[in-house]
mmCIF file of C-alpha atoms in Angstrom:
data_model
loop_
_atom_site.group_PDB
_atom_site.id
_atom_site.type_symbol
_atom_site.label_atom_id
_atom_site.label_comp_id
_atom_site.label_asym_id
_atom_site.label_seq_id
_atom_site.Cartn_x
_atom_site.Cartn_y
_atom_site.Cartn_z
ATOM 1 C CA ASP D 1 -9.377 19.570 -35.010
ATOM 2 C CA VAL D 2 -10.187 15.999 -34.109
ATOM 3 C CA LYS D 3 -12.900 15.711 -31.558
ATOM 4 C CA VAL D 4 -13.646 12.720 -29.432
ATOM 5 C CA THR D 5 -16.664 13.305 -27.251
ATOM 6 C CA GLN D 6 -17.778 11.194 -24.324
ATOM 7 C CA SER D 7 -21.392 11.495 -23.319
ATOM 8 C CA SER D 8 -20.822 12.195 -19.611
ATOM 9 C CA ARG D 9 -18.010 13.648 -17.550
ATOM 10 C CA TYR D 10 -19.344 12.284 -14.252
ATOM 11 C CA LEU D 11 -21.759 9.434 -13.688
ATOM 12 C CA VAL D 12 -23.143 7.807 -10.556
ATOM 13 C CA LYS D 13 -24.924 4.470 -10.896
ATOM 14 C CA ARG D 14 -26.252 1.843 -8.549
ATOM 15 C CA THR D 15 -24.940 -1.697 -8.239
ATOM 16 C CA GLY D 16 -26.680 -3.981 -10.706
ATOM 17 C CA GLU D 17 -27.682 -1.241 -13.134
ATOM 18 C CA LYS D 18 -26.957 -1.521 -16.833
ATOM 19 C CA VAL D 19 -24.669 1.360 -17.772
ATOM 20 C CA PHE D 20 -23.927 2.782 -21.198
ATOM 21 C CA LEU D 21 -20.896 4.972 -21.874
ATOM 22 C CA GLU D 22 -21.017 6.594 -25.282
ATOM 23 C CA CYS D 23 -18.169 7.905 -27.382
ATOM 24 C CA VAL D 24 -18.346 9.756 -30.703
ATOM 25 C CA GLN D 25 -15.481 10.849 -32.969
ATOM 26 C CA ASP D 26 -15.699 13.140 -35.964
ATOM 27 C CA MET D 27 -12.520 12.301 -37.909
ATOM 28 C CA ASP D 28 -13.551 9.135 -39.732
ATOM 29 C CA HIS D 29 -11.064 7.065 -37.721
ATOM 30 C CA GLU D 30 -11.132 3.314 -38.157
ATOM 31 C CA ASN D 31 -9.913 2.497 -34.657
ATOM 32 C CA MET D 32 -11.713 3.194 -31.446
ATOM 33 C CA PHE D 33 -10.672 2.197 -27.932
ATOM 34 C CA TRP D 34 -12.056 2.039 -24.428
ATOM 35 C CA TYR D 35 -9.580 2.253 -21.553
ATOM 36 C CA ARG D 36 -9.973 2.185 -17.837
ATOM 37 C CA GLN D 37 -7.635 4.371 -15.752
ATOM 38 C CA ASP D 38 -6.945 3.585 -12.108
ATOM 39 C CA PRO D 39 -4.244 5.060 -9.839
ATOM 40 C CA GLY D 40 -1.015 3.089 -10.069
ATOM 41 C CA LEU D 41 -2.313 0.905 -12.903
ATOM 42 C CA GLY D 42 -2.139 3.317 -15.821
ATOM 43 C CA LEU D 43 -4.474 2.891 -18.775
ATOM 44 C CA ARG D 44 -5.715 -0.620 -19.318
ATOM 45 C CA LEU D 45 -7.409 -1.562 -22.567
ATOM 46 C CA ILE D 46 -10.928 -2.939 -22.184
ATOM 47 C CA TYR D 47 -11.972 -3.288 -25.826
ATOM 48 C CA PHE D 48 -10.717 -2.192 -29.203
ATOM 49 C CA SER D 49 -12.616 -1.845 -32.493
ATOM 50 C CA TYR D 50 -10.925 -1.477 -35.898
ATOM 51 C CA ASP D 51 -14.093 -1.308 -38.000
ATOM 52 C CA VAL D 52 -17.864 -1.201 -37.756
ATOM 53 C CA LYS D 53 -19.191 -4.263 -35.934
ATOM 54 C CA MET D 54 -15.614 -5.500 -35.355
ATOM 55 C CA LYS D 55 -14.208 -5.727 -31.863
ATOM 56 C CA GLU D 56 -11.335 -7.284 -30.000
ATOM 57 C CA LYS D 57 -10.946 -7.922 -26.314
ATOM 58 C CA GLY D 58 -8.296 -5.960 -24.559
ATOM 59 C CA ASP D 59 -6.557 -6.793 -21.309
ATOM 60 C CA ILE D 60 -9.551 -6.504 -18.973
ATOM 61 C CA PRO D 61 -12.809 -7.251 -20.866
ATOM 62 C CA GLU D 62 -14.555 -9.116 -18.053
ATOM 63 C CA GLY D 63 -17.793 -7.433 -17.018
ATOM 64 C CA TYR D 64 -17.886 -5.227 -20.118
ATOM 65 C CA SER D 65 -19.229 -5.406 -23.640
ATOM 66 C CA VAL D 66 -19.088 -2.973 -26.545
ATOM 67 C CA SER D 67 -21.098 -1.972 -29.560
ATOM 68 C CA ARG D 68 -20.012 -0.292 -32.777
ATOM 69 C CA GLU D 69 -22.937 -0.003 -35.182
ATOM 70 C CA LYS D 70 -21.635 3.154 -36.858
ATOM 71 C CA LYS D 71 -18.065 4.143 -37.610
ATOM 72 C CA GLU D 72 -18.169 7.282 -35.489
ATOM 73 C CA ARG D 73 -19.720 5.768 -32.361
ATOM 74 C CA PHE D 74 -18.328 3.252 -29.888
ATOM 75 C CA SER D 75 -20.312 2.316 -26.806
ATOM 76 C CA LEU D 76 -19.093 0.618 -23.656
ATOM 77 C CA ILE D 77 -21.703 -1.371 -21.754
ATOM 78 C CA LEU D 78 -21.570 -2.516 -18.169
ATOM 79 C CA GLU D 79 -24.241 -5.219 -18.105
ATOM 80 C CA SER D 80 -24.572 -5.220 -14.312
ATOM 81 C CA ALA D 81 -22.485 -2.530 -12.692
ATOM 82 C CA SER D 82 -20.429 -3.472 -9.654
ATOM 83 C CA THR D 83 -18.495 -1.331 -7.192
ATOM 84 C CA ASN D 84 -15.176 -2.601 -8.542
ATOM 85 C CA GLN D 85 -16.037 -0.911 -11.834
ATOM 86 C CA THR D 86 -15.807 2.489 -10.201
ATOM 87 C CA SER D 87 -13.105 4.160 -12.266
ATOM 88 C CA MET D 88 -12.178 6.686 -14.908
ATOM 89 C CA TYR D 89 -13.086 5.569 -18.431
ATOM 90 C CA LEU D 90 -11.310 7.012 -21.446
ATOM 91 C CA CYS D 91 -12.335 6.672 -25.070
ATOM 92 C CA ALA D 92 -9.875 7.187 -27.921
ATOM 93 C CA SER D 93 -9.777 6.955 -31.705
ATOM 94 C CA SER D 94 -7.033 6.685 -34.318
ATOM 95 C CA LEU D 95 -6.355 5.890 -37.927
ATOM 96 C CA TRP D 96 -5.537 2.304 -38.821
ATOM 97 C CA GLY D 97 -1.877 1.318 -39.242
ATOM 98 C CA THR D 98 1.471 2.730 -38.212
ATOM 99 C CA GLY D 99 1.775 5.821 -40.380
ATOM 100 C CA PRO D 100 2.884 9.238 -39.222
ATOM 101 C CA ASN D 101 -0.601 10.431 -38.261
ATOM 102 C CA THR D 102 -1.818 7.424 -36.352
ATOM 103 C CA GLU D 103 -1.629 8.824 -32.862
ATOM 104 C CA ALA D 104 -4.715 8.388 -30.714
ATOM 105 C CA PHE D 105 -7.026 11.245 -29.803
ATOM 106 C CA PHE D 106 -8.848 11.076 -26.508
ATOM 107 C CA GLY D 107 -12.151 12.119 -25.048
ATOM 108 C CA GLN D 108 -12.301 14.039 -21.791
ATOM 109 C CA GLY D 109 -12.985 10.950 -19.717
ATOM 110 C CA THR D 110 -15.973 9.745 -17.713
ATOM 111 C CA ARG D 111 -15.563 9.299 -13.997
ATOM 112 C CA LEU D 112 -17.994 6.532 -13.084
ATOM 113 C CA THR D 113 -18.943 5.829 -9.495
ATOM 114 C CA VAL D 114 -20.944 2.697 -8.711
ATOM 115 C CA VAL D 115 -22.655 2.801 -5.322
ATOM 116 C CA ALA G 1 2.282 -9.280 -26.662
ATOM 117 C CA GLN G 2 3.773 -5.855 -26.426
ATOM 118 C CA THR G 3 4.466 -4.358 -23.025
ATOM 119 C CA VAL G 4 5.418 -0.873 -21.929
ATOM 120 C CA THR G 5 7.152 -0.261 -18.597
ATOM 121 C CA GLN G 6 7.484 2.976 -16.703
ATOM 122 C CA SER G 7 9.217 2.066 -13.480
ATOM 123 C CA GLN G 8 9.266 5.474 -11.783
ATOM 124 C CA PRO G 9 5.854 6.436 -10.358
ATOM 125 C CA GLU G 10 6.838 10.007 -9.481
ATOM 126 C CA MET G 11 9.474 12.592 -10.258
ATOM 127 C CA SER G 12 10.066 16.170 -9.292
ATOM 128 C CA VAL G 13 11.990 18.912 -11.063
ATOM 129 C CA GLN G 14 12.897 22.491 -10.283
ATOM 130 C CA GLU G 15 11.409 25.086 -12.597
ATOM 131 C CA ALA G 16 13.787 25.872 -15.520
ATOM 132 C CA GLU G 17 15.730 22.652 -14.979
ATOM 133 C CA THR G 18 15.811 19.552 -17.186
ATOM 134 C CA VAL G 19 14.179 16.247 -16.356
ATOM 135 C CA THR G 20 14.194 12.861 -18.074
ATOM 136 C CA LEU G 21 11.331 10.383 -17.848
ATOM 137 C CA SER G 22 12.165 6.744 -18.557
ATOM 138 C CA CYS G 23 10.271 4.146 -20.571
ATOM 139 C CA THR G 24 11.147 0.690 -21.821
ATOM 140 C CA TYR G 25 9.101 -1.579 -24.031
ATOM 141 C CA ASP G 26 9.124 -5.082 -25.361
ATOM 142 C CA THR G 27 8.125 -6.139 -28.865
ATOM 143 C CA SER G 28 9.062 -8.525 -31.628
ATOM 144 C CA GLU G 29 7.863 -6.154 -34.344
ATOM 145 C CA SER G 30 10.215 -4.101 -36.476
ATOM 146 C CA ASP G 31 7.790 -1.352 -37.517
ATOM 147 C CA TYR G 32 6.026 0.518 -34.752
ATOM 148 C CA TYR G 33 5.457 3.928 -33.212
ATOM 149 C CA LEU G 34 6.138 5.173 -29.742
ATOM 150 C CA PHE G 35 4.415 8.101 -28.086
ATOM 151 C CA TRP G 36 4.538 10.239 -24.992
ATOM 152 C CA TYR G 37 1.203 11.580 -23.797
ATOM 153 C CA LYS G 38 0.588 14.202 -21.132
ATOM 154 C CA GLN G 39 -2.455 14.167 -18.853
ATOM 155 C CA PRO G 40 -2.862 17.396 -16.851
ATOM 156 C CA PRO G 41 -5.334 17.717 -13.964
ATOM 157 C CA SER G 42 -8.049 18.508 -16.525
ATOM 158 C CA ARG G 43 -7.755 14.805 -17.540
ATOM 159 C CA GLN G 44 -7.497 15.599 -21.260
ATOM 160 C CA MET G 45 -4.788 13.430 -22.790
ATOM 161 C CA ILE G 46 -2.493 15.389 -25.072
ATOM 162 C CA LEU G 47 0.115 14.020 -27.456
ATOM 163 C CA VAL G 48 3.548 15.364 -26.569
ATOM 164 C CA ILE G 49 5.810 13.640 -29.079
ATOM 165 C CA ARG G 50 5.994 10.588 -31.348
ATOM 166 C CA GLN G 51 8.842 8.465 -32.703
ATOM 167 C CA GLU G 52 8.792 6.021 -35.594
ATOM 168 C CA ALA G 53 10.906 2.940 -35.029
ATOM 169 C CA TYR G 54 12.541 3.167 -38.457
ATOM 170 C CA LYS G 55 13.811 6.684 -37.915
ATOM 171 C CA GLN G 56 17.274 6.910 -36.448
ATOM 172 C CA GLN G 57 16.908 10.567 -35.560
ATOM 173 C CA ASN G 58 15.403 11.331 -32.199
ATOM 174 C CA ALA G 59 12.171 13.326 -32.347
ATOM 175 C CA THR G 60 12.059 16.855 -30.981
ATOM 176 C CA GLU G 61 9.129 19.186 -30.279
ATOM 177 C CA ASN G 62 10.234 22.515 -28.834
ATOM 178 C CA ARG G 63 11.357 21.797 -25.216
ATOM 179 C CA PHE G 64 10.537 18.104 -25.514
ATOM 180 C CA SER G 65 12.884 15.542 -27.020
ATOM 181 C CA VAL G 66 13.293 11.804 -26.876
ATOM 182 C CA ASN G 67 16.227 9.459 -26.565
ATOM 183 C CA PHE G 68 15.214 6.445 -28.631
ATOM 184 C CA GLN G 69 17.482 3.429 -28.264
ATOM 185 C CA LYS G 70 15.940 0.757 -30.480
ATOM 186 C CA ALA G 71 18.316 -2.060 -29.613
ATOM 187 C CA ALA G 72 17.823 -1.452 -25.912
ATOM 188 C CA LYS G 73 14.070 -0.913 -26.396
ATOM 189 C CA SER G 74 14.272 2.310 -24.485
ATOM 190 C CA PHE G 75 12.319 5.526 -25.136
ATOM 191 C CA SER G 76 12.931 8.330 -22.658
ATOM 192 C CA LEU G 77 11.450 11.827 -22.701
ATOM 193 C CA LYS G 78 13.576 14.853 -21.878
ATOM 194 C CA ILE G 79 11.873 18.067 -20.845
ATOM 195 C CA SER G 80 14.149 21.102 -20.967
ATOM 196 C CA ASP G 81 13.552 24.402 -19.200
ATOM 197 C CA SER G 82 10.720 22.882 -17.153
ATOM 198 C CA GLN G 83 7.692 25.068 -16.592
ATOM 199 C CA LEU G 84 4.936 24.947 -13.994
ATOM 200 C CA GLY G 85 2.514 23.933 -16.747
ATOM 201 C CA ASP G 86 4.526 20.780 -17.362
ATOM 202 C CA ALA G 87 3.240 19.318 -14.099
ATOM 203 C CA ALA G 88 1.080 16.355 -15.127
ATOM 204 C CA MET G 89 0.998 12.608 -15.550
ATOM 205 C CA TYR G 90 3.037 11.389 -18.495
ATOM 206 C CA PHE G 91 2.347 8.140 -20.264
ATOM 207 C CA CYS G 92 4.565 6.240 -22.642
ATOM 208 C CA ALA G 93 2.661 4.280 -25.324
ATOM 209 C CA TYR G 94 3.316 1.806 -28.129
ATOM 210 C CA THR G 95 1.414 0.942 -31.292
ATOM 211 C CA GLY G 96 2.291 -1.673 -33.880
ATOM 212 C CA ALA G 97 0.846 -3.476 -36.861
ATOM 213 C CA ASN G 98 -2.482 -4.313 -35.241
ATOM 214 C CA SER G 99 -3.035 -0.661 -34.229
ATOM 215 C CA LYS G 100 -3.586 -1.571 -30.591
ATOM 216 C CA LEU G 101 -2.273 1.167 -28.342
ATOM 217 C CA THR G 102 -0.547 -0.084 -25.195
ATOM 218 C CA PHE G 103 0.319 2.252 -22.328
ATOM 219 C CA GLY G 104 2.715 2.221 -19.433
ATOM 220 C CA LYS G 105 1.523 2.924 -15.888
ATOM 221 C CA GLY G 106 2.459 6.566 -16.113
ATOM 222 C CA ILE G 107 4.618 8.896 -14.086
ATOM 223 C CA THR G 108 3.507 11.912 -12.084
ATOM 224 C CA LEU G 109 5.772 14.884 -12.681
ATOM 225 C CA SER G 110 5.730 17.777 -10.254
ATOM 226 C CA VAL G 111 7.488 21.077 -10.928
ATOM 227 C CA ARG G 112 8.846 23.086 -7.990
ATOM 228 C CA PRO G 113 8.716 26.882 -8.358
#
């Protein structure tokens, strides 16, 4: 079974803190994604990586950065957390391309609260 | 850019009845995949069903089936014999040549006993 593991299920941080959300997958997937989920807004893509050290901005990259030094690990960084970054964060991974087995697999989500 | 639209925020269905969740999308690509994902209260996203754009036949997985209308760019999910465990948020999603996965806003499905 594919496993995508996020480092924390719940996280509380203070405004201005640097926050790291970690995601690890064990299926040798090329693609990894970070989404933010807010009520009424669905899942919005923050950043996408299709290979080690490669990244692309998604729809809402402002205030975030990412790091992918190893294929299995994709980190989301909030350089200076703000209250408007309080949200649910979902990590996902998938194979590259549009073949029959390219669906995304998700972690369990991290609910981040910035106070 | 590709977009996915789910215009109904909520739906309700009686247990054992059938319900259809709507999704439309916009793309200029010819080769792509569409997905329906389920997110129960546990928050774990689960793949329900997938459809390749080149396949004419609508995908089916047990009680779940899709109505894929490529020309209309429509991709609806039909749930037959609804069960209490079907209550969840459902997301429609698109992926194309660049492997980016784009989601709709989701729909909350409740099932009445």
